[in-house]
Coordinates of C-alpha atoms in Angstrom, one line a residue:
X1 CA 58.7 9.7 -26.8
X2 CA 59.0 11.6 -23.8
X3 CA 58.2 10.0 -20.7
X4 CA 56.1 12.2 -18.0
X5 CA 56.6 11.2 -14.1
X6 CA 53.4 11.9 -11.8
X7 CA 54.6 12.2 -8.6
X8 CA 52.4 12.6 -5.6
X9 CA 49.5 12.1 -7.5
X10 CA 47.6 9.8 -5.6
X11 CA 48.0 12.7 -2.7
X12 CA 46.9 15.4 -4.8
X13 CA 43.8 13.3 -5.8
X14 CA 42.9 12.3 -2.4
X15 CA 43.1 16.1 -1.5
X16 CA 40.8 17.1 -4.1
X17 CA 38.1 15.0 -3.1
X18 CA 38.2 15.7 0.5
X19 CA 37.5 19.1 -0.7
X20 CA 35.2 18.4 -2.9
X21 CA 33.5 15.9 -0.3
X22 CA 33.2 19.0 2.0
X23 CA 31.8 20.8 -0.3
X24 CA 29.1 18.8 -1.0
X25 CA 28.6 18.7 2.7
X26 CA 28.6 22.0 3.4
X27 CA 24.8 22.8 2.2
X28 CA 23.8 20.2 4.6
X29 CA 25.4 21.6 7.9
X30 CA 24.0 24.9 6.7
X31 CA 20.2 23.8 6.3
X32 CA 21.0 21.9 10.0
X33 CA 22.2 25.0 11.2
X34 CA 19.8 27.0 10.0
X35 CA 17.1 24.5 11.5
X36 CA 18.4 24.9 14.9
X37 CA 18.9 28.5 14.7
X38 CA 15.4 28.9 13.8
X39 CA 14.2 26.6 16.7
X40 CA 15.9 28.5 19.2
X41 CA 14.9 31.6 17.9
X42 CA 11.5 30.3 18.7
X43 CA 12.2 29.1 21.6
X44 CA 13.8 32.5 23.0
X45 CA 11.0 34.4 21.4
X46 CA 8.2 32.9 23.0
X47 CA 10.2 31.6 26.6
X48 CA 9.1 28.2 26.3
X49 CA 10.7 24.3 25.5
X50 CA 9.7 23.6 21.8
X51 CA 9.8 19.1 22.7
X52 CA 7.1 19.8 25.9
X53 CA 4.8 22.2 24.3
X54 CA 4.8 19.6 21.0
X55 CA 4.0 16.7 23.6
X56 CA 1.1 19.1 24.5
X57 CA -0.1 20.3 21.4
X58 CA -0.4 16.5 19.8
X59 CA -2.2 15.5 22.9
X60 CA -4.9 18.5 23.7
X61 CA -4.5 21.0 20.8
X62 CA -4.3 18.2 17.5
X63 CA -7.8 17.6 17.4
X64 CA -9.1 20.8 16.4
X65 CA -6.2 22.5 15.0
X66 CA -2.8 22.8 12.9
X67 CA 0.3 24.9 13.2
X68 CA 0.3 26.3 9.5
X69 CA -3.3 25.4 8.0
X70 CA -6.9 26.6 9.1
X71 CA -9.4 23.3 10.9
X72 CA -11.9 23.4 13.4
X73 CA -10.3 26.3 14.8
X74 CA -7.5 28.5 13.3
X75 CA -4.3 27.8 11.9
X76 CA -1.9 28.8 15.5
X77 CA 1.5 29.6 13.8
X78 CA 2.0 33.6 14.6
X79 CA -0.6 33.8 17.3
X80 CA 2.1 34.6 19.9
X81 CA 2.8 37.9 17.8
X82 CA -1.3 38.8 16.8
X83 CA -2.1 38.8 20.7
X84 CA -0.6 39.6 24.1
X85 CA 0.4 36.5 25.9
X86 CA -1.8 36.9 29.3
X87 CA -5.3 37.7 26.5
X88 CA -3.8 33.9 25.6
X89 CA -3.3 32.8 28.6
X90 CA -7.3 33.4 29.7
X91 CA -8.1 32.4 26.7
X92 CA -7.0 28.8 26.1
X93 CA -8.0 28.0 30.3
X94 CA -11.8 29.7 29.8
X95 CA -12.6 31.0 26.3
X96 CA -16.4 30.3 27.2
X97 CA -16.2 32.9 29.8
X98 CA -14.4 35.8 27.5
X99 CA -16.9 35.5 25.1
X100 CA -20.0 35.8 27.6
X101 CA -18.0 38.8 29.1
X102 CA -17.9 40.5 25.7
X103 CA -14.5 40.8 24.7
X104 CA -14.2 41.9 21.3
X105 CA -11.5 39.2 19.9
X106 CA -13.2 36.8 21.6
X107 CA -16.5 37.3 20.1
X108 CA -15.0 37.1 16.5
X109 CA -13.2 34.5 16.5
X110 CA -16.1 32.6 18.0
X111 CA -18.5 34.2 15.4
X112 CA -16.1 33.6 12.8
X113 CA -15.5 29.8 13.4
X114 CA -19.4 29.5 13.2
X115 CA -19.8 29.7 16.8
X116 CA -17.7 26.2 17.4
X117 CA -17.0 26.5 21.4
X118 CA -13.4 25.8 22.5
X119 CA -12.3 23.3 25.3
X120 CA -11.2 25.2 28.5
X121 CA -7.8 23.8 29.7
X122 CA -7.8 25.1 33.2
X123 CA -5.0 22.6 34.2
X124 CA -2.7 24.1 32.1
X125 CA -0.4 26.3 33.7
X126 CA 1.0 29.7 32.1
X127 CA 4.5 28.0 31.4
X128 CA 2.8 24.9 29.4
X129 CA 1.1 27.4 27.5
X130 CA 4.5 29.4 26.7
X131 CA 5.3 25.7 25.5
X132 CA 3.0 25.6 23.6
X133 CA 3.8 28.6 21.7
X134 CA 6.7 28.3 21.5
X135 CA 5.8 24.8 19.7
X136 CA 3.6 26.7 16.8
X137 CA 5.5 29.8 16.5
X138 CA 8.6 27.2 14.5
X139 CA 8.4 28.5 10.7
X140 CA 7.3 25.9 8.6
X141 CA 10.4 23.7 7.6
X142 CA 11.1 24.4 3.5
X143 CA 11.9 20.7 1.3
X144 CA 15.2 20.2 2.1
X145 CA 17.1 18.9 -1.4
X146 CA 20.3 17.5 -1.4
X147 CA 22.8 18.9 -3.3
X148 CA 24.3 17.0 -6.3
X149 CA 26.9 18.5 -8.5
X150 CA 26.0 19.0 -12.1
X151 CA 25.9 16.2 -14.5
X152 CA 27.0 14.1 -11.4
X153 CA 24.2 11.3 -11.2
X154 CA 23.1 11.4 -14.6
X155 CA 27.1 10.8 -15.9
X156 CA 27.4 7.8 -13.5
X157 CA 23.8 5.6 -14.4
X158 CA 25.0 6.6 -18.4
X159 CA 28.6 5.5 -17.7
X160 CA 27.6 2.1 -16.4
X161 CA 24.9 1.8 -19.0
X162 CA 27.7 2.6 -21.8
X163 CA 29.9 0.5 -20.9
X164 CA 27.5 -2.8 -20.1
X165 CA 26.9 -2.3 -24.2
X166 CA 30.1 -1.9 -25.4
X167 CA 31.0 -5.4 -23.6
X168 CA 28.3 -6.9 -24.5
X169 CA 28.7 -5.5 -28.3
X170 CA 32.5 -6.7 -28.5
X171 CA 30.9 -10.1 -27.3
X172 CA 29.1 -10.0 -29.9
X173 CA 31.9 -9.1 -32.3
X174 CA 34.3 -11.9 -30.9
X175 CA 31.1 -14.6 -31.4
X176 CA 30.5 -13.6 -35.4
X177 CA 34.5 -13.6 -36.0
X178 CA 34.7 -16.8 -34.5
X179 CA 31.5 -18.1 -37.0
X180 CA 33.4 -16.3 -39.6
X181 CA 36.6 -18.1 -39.0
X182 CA 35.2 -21.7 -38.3
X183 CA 33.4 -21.4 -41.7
X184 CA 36.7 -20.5 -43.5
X185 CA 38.5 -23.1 -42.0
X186 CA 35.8 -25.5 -43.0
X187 CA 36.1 -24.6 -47.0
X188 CA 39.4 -24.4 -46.8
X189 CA 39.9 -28.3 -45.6
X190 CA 37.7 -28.9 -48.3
X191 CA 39.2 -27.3 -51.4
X192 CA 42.3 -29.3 -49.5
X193 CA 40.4 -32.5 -49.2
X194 CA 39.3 -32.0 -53.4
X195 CA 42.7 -30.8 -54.7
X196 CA 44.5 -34.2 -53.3
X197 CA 41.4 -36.5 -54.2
X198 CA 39.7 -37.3 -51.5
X199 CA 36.6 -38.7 -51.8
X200 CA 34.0 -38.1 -49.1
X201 CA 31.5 -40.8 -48.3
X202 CA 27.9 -40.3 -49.4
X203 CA 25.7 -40.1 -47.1
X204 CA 22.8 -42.6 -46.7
X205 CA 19.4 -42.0 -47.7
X206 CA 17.0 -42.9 -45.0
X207 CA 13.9 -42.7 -44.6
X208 CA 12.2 -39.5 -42.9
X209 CA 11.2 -39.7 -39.3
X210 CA 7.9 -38.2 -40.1
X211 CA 7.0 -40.7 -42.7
X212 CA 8.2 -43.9 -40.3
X213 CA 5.9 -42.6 -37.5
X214 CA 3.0 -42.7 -39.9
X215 CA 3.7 -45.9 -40.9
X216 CA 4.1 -47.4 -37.9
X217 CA 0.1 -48.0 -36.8
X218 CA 0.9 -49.0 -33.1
X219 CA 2.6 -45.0 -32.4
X220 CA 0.1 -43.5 -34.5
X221 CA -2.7 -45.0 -31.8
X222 CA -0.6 -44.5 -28.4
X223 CA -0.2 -40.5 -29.7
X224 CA -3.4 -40.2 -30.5
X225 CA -4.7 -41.1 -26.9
X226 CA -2.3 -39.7 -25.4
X227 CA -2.9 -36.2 -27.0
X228 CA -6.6 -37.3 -26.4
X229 CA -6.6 -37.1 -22.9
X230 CA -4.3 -34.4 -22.6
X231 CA -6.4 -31.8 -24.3
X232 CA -9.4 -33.2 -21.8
X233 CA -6.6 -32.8 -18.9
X234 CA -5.9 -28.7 -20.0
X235 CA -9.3 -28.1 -21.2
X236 CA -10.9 -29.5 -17.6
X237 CA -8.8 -27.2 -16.0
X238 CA -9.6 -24.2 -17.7
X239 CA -13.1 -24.4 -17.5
X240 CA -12.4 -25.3 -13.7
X241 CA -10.8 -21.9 -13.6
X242 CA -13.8 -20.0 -14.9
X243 CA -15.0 -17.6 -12.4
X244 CA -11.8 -17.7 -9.8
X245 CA -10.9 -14.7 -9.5
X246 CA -7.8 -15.1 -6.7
X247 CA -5.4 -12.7 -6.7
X248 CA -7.9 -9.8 -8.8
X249 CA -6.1 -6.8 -7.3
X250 CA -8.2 -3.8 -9.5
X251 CA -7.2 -0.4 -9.3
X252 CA -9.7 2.1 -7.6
X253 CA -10.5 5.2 -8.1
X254 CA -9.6 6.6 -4.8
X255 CA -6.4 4.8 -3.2
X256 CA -6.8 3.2 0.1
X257 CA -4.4 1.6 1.9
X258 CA -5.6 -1.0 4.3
X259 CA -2.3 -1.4 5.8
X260 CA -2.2 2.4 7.2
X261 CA -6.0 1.9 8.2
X262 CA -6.4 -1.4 9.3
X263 CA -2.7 -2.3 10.3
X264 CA -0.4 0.4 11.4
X265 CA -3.6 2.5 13.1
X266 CA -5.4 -0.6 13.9
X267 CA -8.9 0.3 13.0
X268 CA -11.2 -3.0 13.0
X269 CA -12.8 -4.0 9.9
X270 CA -16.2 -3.5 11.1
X271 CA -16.1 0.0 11.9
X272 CA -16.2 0.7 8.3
X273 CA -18.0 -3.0 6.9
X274 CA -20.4 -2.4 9.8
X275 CA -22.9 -4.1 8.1
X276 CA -21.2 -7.6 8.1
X277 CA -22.4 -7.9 11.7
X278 CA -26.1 -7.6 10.8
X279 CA -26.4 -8.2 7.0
X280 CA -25.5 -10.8 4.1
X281 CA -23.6 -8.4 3.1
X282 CA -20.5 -6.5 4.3
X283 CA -21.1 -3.1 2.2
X284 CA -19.0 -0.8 1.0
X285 CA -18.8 2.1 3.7
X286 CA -20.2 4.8 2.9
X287 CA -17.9 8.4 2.1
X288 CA -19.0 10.0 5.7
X289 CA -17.3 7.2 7.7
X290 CA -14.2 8.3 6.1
X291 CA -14.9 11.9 6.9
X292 CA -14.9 11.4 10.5
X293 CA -11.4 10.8 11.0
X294 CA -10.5 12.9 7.2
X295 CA -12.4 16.2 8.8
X296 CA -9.1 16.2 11.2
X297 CA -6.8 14.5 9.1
X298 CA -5.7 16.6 5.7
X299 CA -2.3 15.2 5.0
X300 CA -0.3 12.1 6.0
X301 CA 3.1 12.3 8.0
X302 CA 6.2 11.9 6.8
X303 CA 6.8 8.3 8.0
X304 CA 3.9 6.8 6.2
X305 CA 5.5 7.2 2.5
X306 CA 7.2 4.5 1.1
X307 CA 9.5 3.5 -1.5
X308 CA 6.6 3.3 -3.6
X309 CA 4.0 5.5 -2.3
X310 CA 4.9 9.2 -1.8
X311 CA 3.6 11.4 1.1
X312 CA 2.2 13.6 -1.8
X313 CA 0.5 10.7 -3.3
X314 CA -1.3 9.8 -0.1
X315 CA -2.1 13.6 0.8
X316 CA -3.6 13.6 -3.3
X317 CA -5.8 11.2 -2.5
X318 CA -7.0 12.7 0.4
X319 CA -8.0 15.5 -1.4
X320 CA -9.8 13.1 -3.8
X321 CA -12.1 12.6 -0.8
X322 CA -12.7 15.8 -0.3
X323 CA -13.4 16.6 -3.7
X324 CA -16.1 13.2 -3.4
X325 CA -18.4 14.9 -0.6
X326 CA -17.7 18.5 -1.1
X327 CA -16.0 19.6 1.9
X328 CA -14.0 23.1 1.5
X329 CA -11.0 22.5 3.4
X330 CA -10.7 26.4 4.0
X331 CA -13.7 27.1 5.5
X332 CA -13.9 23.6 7.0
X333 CA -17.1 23.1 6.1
X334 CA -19.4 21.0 3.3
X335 CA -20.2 23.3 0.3
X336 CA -23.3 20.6 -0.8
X337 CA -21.1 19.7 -4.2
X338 CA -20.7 16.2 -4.1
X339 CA -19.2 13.5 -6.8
X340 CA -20.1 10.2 -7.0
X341 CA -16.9 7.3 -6.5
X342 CA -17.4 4.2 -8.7
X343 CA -15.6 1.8 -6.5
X344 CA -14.5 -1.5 -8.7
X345 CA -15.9 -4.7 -6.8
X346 CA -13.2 -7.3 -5.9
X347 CA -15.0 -10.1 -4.4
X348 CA -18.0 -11.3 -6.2
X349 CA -19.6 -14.9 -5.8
X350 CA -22.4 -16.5 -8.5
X351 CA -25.9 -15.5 -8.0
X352 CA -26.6 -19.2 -7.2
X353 CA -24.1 -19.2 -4.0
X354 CA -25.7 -17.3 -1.2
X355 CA -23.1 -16.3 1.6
X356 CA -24.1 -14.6 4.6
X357 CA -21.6 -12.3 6.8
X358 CA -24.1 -12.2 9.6
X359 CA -23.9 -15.8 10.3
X360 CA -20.2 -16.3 9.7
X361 CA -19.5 -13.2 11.4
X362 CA -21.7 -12.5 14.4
X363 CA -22.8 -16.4 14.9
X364 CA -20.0 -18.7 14.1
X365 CA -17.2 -15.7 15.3
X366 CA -15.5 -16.1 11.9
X367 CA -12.2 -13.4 12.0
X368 CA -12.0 -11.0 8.4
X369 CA -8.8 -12.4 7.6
X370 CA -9.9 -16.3 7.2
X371 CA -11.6 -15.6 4.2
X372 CA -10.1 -12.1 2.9
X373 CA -6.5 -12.9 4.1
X374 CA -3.6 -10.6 5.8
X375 CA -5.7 -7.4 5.1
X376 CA -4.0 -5.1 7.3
X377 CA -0.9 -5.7 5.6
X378 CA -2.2 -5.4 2.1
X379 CA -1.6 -1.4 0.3
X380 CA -4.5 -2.3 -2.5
X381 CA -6.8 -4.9 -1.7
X382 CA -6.8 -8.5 -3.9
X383 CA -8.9 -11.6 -3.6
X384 CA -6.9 -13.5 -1.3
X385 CA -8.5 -17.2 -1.3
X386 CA -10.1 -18.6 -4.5
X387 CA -13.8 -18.6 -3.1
X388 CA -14.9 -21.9 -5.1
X389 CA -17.2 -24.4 -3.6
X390 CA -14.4 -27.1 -3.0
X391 CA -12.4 -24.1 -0.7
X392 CA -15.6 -23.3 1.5
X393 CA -16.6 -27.5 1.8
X394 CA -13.2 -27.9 3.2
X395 CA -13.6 -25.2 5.7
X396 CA -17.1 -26.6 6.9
X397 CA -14.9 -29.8 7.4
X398 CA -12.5 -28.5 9.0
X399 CA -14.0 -25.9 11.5
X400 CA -15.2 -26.6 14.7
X401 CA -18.6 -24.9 16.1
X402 CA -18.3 -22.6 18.6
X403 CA -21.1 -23.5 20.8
X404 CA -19.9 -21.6 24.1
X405 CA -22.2 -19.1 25.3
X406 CA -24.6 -19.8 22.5
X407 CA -27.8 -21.7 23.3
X408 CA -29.0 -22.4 19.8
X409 CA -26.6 -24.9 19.5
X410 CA -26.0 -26.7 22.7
X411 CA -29.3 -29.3 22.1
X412 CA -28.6 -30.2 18.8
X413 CA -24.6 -30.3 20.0
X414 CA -25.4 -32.5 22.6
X415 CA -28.0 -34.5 20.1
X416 CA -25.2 -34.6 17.6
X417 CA -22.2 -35.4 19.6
X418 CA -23.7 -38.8 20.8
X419 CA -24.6 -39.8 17.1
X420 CA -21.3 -39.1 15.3
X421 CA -19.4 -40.0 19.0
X422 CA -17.2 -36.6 19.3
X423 CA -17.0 -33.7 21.6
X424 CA -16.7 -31.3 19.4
X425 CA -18.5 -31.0 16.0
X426 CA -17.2 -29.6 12.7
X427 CA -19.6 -27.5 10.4
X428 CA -20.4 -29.9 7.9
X429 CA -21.5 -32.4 10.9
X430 CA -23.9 -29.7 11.8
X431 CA -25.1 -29.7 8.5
X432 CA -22.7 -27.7 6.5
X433 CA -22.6 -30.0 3.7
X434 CA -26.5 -29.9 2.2
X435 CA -26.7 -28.6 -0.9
X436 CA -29.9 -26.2 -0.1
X437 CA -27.8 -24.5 2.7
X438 CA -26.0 -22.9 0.1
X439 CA -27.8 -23.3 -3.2
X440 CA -31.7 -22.5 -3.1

């Protein structure tokens, strides 16, 4: 055989992927470069710094409109080329005043945004407006998708897959051989053992192990009670668990995060359970408290998605709501179509246990999470704490009263303190522990 020498190989390898390593690179510094050329193309066209007039825009303009999408007022991307920069300019300081003077634009855009008055910005000078628009006028970024040669992924999740069986196959293989082999060698001792006349020993007959448990009275008794009292053991705790629902996390119809709401924008629980301050119950909020903050907010940014949870996910559900209480995200405006959402209830106590949010809430100063655990870091709501009488006894037990700055309580403190010799008095010394305060 012929042998074949490979010399330099290594270096020609290495060479071909550095090339092909710069290749796949390459799409990348072009979208980059693309991005900054069309940024400064911006910025030259419209004379103003693209990072201030963003500060600006997110702090005075966000509220009422977008760059690429119609709101309050209109969508702003192009208006640098639609109308000459000092109409703009008077604009955005005093639009009131164009439209009582009668200028045409003026007087339709105001007619067509169903007479919705803008905010003057008189404090803004001409180059914070140039800013601005120079902010807007940035085309609309396309997906960016990296660029993966063909059959490139997809050959390197089969090739580890493929050869993960054929180990574990050959595995296999080696283990039957090895039965094969150990039951060969077994008959073949034997036929050896038979032809030289070796006589095995015959094995003794004993009695079954089933059989001497039976007759043996004394095991028959101790297994009995024994399996006695551990059915009673399992079957107690089953029926204990009747009802607990800890840990129910249902799907809803409409997904809703209460870490984005509650924890990363910090929204308090109340504004949207308002009626836990005043009621037994904390309601479910009702589809216009949602709107007052979704009227403004259509879509999600990118830093909200997660491994799990996509930016389109989040913006789908959003449009969910809208679809819920019939508001035309065009037109920005309610078209009277509405569709009911059949919420799936999480926490749910016997019709014999009455609970009131009022008194925990508003009284005793009770905080959300004692009861309904780390919410703002939860992405779908679950029963955090089991809810059973024994959980809420021990809290009585264990809670002090807050009696500062409350007057109901201070007599019977005082009256109380003296008799049980404490300065400060739990729940169930206040009377936390009768029956008819929770069952009637």
């Amino acid at each position: 055989m012929k042998q074949v020498k490979y010399r330099n190989s290594a270096s020609k390898l290495l060479l071909l992927g550095t090339v092909f390593l710069f290749s796949l690179m390459n799409p990348v510094f072009a979208q980059e470069e693309a991005a900054t050329t069309e940024a400064a193309t911006a910025e030259s066209a419209t004379g103003g710094d693209v990072a201030k007039g963003e500060a600006l825009f997110k702090s005075l303009c966000a509220a009422c409109h977008k760059r690429y999408k119609k709101m309050t007022g209109p969508a702003l991307f192009g208006v640098a080329d639609k109308y000459e920069r000092e109409w703009i300019y008077s604009w955005v300081k005093n639009s009131a005043a164009m439209i009582a003077s009668g200028d045409a634009r003026a007087v339709a855009i105001y007619e067509e945004y169903k007479r919705t008055p803008m905010n003057a910005f008189p404090q803004l000078t001409n180059t914070d407006i140039d800013n601005i628009l120079a902010y807007v006028m940035v085309p609309k970024a396309e997906p960016k998708t990296a660029a993966v040669p063909d059959g490139g992924g997809g050959q390197t999740g089969s090739g580890d897959g493929a050869s993960t069986t054929l180990i574990l196959g050959a595995l296999v293989l080696v283990f039957l051989m090895l039965v094969v082999v150990l039951f060969l060698v077994n008959k073949t001792l034997r036929s050896f053992a038979e032809a030289n006349g070796v006589e095995f020993a015959e094995e003794e007959v004993r009695t079954p192990i089933w059989k001497a448990f039976v007759q043996n009275q004394f095991l028959v008794l101790v297994s009995a009670i024994f399996v006695l009292l551990a059915s009673g053991y399992f079957v107690y705790g089953y029926l204990m668990q009747v009802g607990v629902d800890q840990g129910y996390m249902p799907i809803q119809p409409i997904h809703y995060s209460h870490k984005i709401h509650a924890g990363d924008n910090k929204i308090e629980c109340k504004y949207c359970h308002s009626s836990a301050r005043v009621s037994k119950h904390s309601g479910i909020p009702s589809l216009n408290v949602c709107m007052n903050c979704h009227k403004s907010i259509a879509e999600v940014a990118e830093s909200t998605a997660t491994d799990e949870y996509s930016k389109e996910f989040y913006d789908g559900e959003i449009k969910k709501l809208y679809k819920a209480v019939g508001w035309d995200e065009a037109e920005q405006a309610y078209t009277g179509k509405t569709e009911p959402v059949k919420w799936v209830r999480i926490h749910n106590l016997p019709d014999f246990a009455y609970f009131n949010h009022s008194q925990h809430v508003s009284v005793a100063g009770v905080e959300c999470q004692t009861c309904h655990g780390p919410v703002e870091e939860m992405e779908i709501m679950y029963q955090h704490a089991p809810l059973t009488m024994g959980w809420c006894i021990n809290c009585h037990r264990e809670t002090n009263v807050k009696v500062e700055g409350n007057e109901y309580y201070e007599k019977i403190h005082a009256e109380l303190s003296k008799k049980y010799g404490v300065d400060k008095l739990t729940a169930a010394q206040m009377g936390g522990l009768e029956c008819g305060k929770c069952h009637y």
